[in-house]
Short mmCIF file of C-alpha atoms in Angstrom, two decimals:
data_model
loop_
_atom_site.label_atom_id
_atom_site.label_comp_id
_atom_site.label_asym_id
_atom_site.label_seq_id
_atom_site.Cartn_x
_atom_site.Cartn_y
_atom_site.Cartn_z
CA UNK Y 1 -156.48 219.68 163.26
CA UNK Y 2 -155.67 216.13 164.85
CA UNK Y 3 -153.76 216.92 168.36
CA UNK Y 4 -154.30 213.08 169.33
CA UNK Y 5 -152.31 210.07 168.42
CA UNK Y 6 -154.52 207.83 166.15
CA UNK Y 7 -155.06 204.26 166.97
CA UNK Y 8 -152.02 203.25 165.45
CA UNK Y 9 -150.03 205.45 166.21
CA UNK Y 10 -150.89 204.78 170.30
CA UNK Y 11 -149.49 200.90 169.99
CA UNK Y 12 -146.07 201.76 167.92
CA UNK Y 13 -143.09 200.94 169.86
CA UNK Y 14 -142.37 204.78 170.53
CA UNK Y 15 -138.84 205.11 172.27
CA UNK Y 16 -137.83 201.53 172.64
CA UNK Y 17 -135.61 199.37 170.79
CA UNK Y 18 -136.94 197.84 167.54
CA UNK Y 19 -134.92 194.77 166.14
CA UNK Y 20 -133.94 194.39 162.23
CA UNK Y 21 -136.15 191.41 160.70
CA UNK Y 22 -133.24 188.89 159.67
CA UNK Y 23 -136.02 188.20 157.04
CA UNK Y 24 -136.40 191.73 156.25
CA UNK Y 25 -135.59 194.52 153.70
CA UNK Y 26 -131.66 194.60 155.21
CA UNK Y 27 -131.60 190.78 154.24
CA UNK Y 28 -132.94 191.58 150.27
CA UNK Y 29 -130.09 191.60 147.50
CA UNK Y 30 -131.45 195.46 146.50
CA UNK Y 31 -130.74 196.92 150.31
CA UNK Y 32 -127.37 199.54 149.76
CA UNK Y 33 -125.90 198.75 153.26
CA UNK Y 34 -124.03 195.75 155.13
CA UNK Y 35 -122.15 195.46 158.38
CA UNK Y 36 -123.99 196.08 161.50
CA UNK Y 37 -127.24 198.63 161.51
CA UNK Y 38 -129.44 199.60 164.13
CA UNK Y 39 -133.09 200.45 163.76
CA UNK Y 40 -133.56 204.25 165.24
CA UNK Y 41 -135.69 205.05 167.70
CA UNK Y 42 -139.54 206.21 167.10
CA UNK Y 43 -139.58 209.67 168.30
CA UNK Y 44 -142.86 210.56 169.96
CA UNK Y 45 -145.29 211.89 167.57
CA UNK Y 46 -145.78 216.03 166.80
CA UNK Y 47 -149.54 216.92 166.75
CA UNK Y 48 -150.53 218.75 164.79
CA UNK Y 49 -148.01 218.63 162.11
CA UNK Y 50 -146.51 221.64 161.18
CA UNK Y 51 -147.41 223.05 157.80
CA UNK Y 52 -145.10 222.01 155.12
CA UNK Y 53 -144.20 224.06 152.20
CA UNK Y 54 -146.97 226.02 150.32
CA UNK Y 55 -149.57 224.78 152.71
CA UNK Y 56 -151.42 227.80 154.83
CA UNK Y 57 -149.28 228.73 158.02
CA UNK Y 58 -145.94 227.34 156.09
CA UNK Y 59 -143.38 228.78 154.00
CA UNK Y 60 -144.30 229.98 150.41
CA UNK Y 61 -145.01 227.60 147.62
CA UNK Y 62 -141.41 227.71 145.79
CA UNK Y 63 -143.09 225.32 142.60
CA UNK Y 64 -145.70 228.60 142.87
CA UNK Y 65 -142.63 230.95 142.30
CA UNK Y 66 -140.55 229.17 140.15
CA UNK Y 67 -140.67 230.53 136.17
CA UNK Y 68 -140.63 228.35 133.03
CA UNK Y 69 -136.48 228.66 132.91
CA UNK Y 70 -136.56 226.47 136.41
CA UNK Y 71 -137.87 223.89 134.67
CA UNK Y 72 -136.83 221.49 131.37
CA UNK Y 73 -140.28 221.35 129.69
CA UNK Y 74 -143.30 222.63 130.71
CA UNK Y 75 -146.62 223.35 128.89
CA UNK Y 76 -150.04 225.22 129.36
CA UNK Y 77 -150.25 222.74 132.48
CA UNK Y 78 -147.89 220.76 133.79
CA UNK Y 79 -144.01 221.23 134.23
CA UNK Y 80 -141.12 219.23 134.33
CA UNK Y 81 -138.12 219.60 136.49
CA UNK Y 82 -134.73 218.41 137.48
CA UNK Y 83 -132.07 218.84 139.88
CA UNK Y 84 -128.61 220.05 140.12
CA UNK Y 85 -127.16 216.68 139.89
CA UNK Y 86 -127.73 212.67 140.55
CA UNK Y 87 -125.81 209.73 140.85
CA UNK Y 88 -129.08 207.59 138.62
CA UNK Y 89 -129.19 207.98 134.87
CA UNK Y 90 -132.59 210.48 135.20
CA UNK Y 91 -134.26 212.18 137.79
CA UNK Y 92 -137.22 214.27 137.32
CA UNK Y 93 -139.71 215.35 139.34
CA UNK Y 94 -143.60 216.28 137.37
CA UNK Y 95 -145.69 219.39 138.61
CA UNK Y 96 -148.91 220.72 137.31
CA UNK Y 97 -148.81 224.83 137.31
CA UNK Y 98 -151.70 224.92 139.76
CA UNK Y 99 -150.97 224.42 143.45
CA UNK Y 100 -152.37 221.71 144.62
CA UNK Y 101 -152.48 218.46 145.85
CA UNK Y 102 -153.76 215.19 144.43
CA UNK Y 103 -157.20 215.30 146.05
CA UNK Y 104 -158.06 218.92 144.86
CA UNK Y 105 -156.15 218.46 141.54
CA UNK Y 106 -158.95 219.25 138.92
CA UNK Y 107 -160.77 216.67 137.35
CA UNK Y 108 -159.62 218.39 133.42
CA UNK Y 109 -155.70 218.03 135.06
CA UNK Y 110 -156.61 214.77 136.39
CA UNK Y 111 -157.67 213.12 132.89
CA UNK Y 112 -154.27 213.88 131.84
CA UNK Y 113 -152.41 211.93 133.68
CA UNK Y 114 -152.06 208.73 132.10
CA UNK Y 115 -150.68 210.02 129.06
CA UNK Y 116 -148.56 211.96 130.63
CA UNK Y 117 -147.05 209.78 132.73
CA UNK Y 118 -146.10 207.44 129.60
CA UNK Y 119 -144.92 210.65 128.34
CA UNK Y 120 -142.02 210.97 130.96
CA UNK Y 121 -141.27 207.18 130.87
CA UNK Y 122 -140.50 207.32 127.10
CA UNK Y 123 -138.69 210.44 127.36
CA UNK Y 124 -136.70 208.39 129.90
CA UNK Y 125 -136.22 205.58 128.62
CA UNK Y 126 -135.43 206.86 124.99
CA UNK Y 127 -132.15 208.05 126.46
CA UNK Y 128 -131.14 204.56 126.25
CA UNK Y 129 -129.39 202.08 129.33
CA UNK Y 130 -132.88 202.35 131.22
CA UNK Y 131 -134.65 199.18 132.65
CA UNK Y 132 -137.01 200.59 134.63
CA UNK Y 133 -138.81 203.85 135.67
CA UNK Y 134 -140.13 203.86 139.09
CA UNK Y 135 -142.60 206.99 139.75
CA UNK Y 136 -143.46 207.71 143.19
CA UNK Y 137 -145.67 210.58 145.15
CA UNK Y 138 -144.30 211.02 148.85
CA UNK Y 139 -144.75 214.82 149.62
CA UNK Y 140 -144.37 215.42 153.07
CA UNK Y 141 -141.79 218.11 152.48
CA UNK Y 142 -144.70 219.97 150.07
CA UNK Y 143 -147.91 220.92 149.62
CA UNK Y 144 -147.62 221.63 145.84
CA UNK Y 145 -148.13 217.81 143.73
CA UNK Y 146 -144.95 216.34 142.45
CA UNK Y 147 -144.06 213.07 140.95
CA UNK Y 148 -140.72 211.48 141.27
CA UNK Y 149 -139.31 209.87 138.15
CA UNK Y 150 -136.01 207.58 138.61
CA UNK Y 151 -134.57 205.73 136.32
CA UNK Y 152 -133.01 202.33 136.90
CA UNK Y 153 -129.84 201.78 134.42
CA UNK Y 154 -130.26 198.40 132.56
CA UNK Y 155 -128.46 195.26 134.21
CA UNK Y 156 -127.95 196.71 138.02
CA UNK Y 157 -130.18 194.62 139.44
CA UNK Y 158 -129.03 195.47 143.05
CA UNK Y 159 -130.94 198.90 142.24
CA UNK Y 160 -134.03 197.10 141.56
CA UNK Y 161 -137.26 198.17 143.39
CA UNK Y 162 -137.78 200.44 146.69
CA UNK Y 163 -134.22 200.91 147.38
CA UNK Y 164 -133.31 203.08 143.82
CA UNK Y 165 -133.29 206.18 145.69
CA UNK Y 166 -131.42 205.15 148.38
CA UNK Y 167 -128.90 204.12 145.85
CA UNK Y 168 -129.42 207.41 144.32
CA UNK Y 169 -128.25 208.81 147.41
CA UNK Y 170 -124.81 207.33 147.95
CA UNK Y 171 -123.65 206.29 144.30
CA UNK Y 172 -121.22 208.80 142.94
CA UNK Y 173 -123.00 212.34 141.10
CA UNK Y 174 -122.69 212.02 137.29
CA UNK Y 175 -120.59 214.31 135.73
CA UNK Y 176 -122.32 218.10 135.13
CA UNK Y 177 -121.59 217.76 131.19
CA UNK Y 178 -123.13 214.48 131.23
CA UNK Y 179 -126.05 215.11 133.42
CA UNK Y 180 -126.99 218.31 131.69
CA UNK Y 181 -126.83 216.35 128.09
CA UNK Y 182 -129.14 214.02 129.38
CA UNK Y 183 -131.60 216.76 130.64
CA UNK Y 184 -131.75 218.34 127.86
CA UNK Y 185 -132.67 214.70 125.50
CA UNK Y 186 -135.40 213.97 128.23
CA UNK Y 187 -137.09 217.74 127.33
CA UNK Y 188 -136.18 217.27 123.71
CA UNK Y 189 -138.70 213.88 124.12
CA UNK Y 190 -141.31 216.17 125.81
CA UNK Y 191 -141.07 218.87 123.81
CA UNK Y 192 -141.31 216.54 120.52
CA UNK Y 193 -145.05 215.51 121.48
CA UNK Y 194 -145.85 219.32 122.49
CA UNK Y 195 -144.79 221.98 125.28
CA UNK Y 196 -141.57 223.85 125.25
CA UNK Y 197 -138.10 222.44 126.34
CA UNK Y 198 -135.89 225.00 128.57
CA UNK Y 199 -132.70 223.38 128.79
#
């Protein structure tokens, strides 16, 4: 377990005011906010890290103890999931069954990838309005692999690129009717090339 600050970590500007680049992300056409913004403060770092979610000394795995109904498609592998609402026009999030994380996922699981990935994108963008699909891996909150999938609606280019969450995150929730149609066309998609849709 690391207990010292790395390299980099030694030379960030920990606790002292950090200016916004005029020529920066808040100047780009996709950032959300306007008006006046200050950058926080670093906050010294925690070593070790605490375990997150699933990994040994954390909390139990909840992907681990989630059933089939939890999710909108799943198969002998890998399972699909949503959330309770968004404000974007999909939002999905991609598990395989096995806990684990991207360096021990197995190499059969692995291979599968690809494929599976266009899989999601066409179920996506078959629900028609979509420009883009952005997928992303952060997990810091888990130790069980997940993929975001986020859907950019056709013509909002303000929502373009590394700000479509962030957009997710202060735009209006869709309607439950609505979102819960569109969940169940994106497992329909799935389940149309194999696997089982839930919803």
């Amino acid at each position: 377990m690391t207990t010292e600050p790395s390299d980099y970590v030694k030379h960030l500007p920990i606790g002292q005011e950090i200016p916004f680049d005029a020529d920066g992300i808040p100047g780009w056409e996709i950032f959300p906010f306007e008006g006046d913004l200050r950058v926080r403060k670093l906050q010294p770092p925690v070593l070790p890290e605490p375990p997150r979610n699933g990994a040994p000394g954390g909390t139990p795995c909840s992907p681990c103890a989630w059933t089939d109904s939890d999710y909108i498609w799943t198969d002998e592998h890998w399972r699909l999931r949503t959330f309770p609402e968004a404000s974007i026009p999909a939002l999905v999030m991609l598990e395989p069954r096995v806990h684990c994380d991207l360096a021990d996922l197995p190499a059969e699981r692995a291979v599968e990838l690809g494929a599976l990935f266009q899989r999601v994108e066409r179920a996506i963008v078959g629900l028609g309005g979509i420009a883009r699909v952005h997928v992303a891996r952060f997990g810091d909150g888990g130790d069980h692999l997940h993929w975001w999938f986020s859907a950019r609606p056709e013509g909002m280019l303000q929502m373009r690129g590394s700000c479509l969450l962030i957009w997710e995150d202060v735009l209006p929730k869709i309607e439950a009717e609505r979102w819960a149609e569109t969940n169940r066309k994106i497992a329909a998609a799935m389940a149309a090339d194999g696997g089982t849709a839930h919803v």
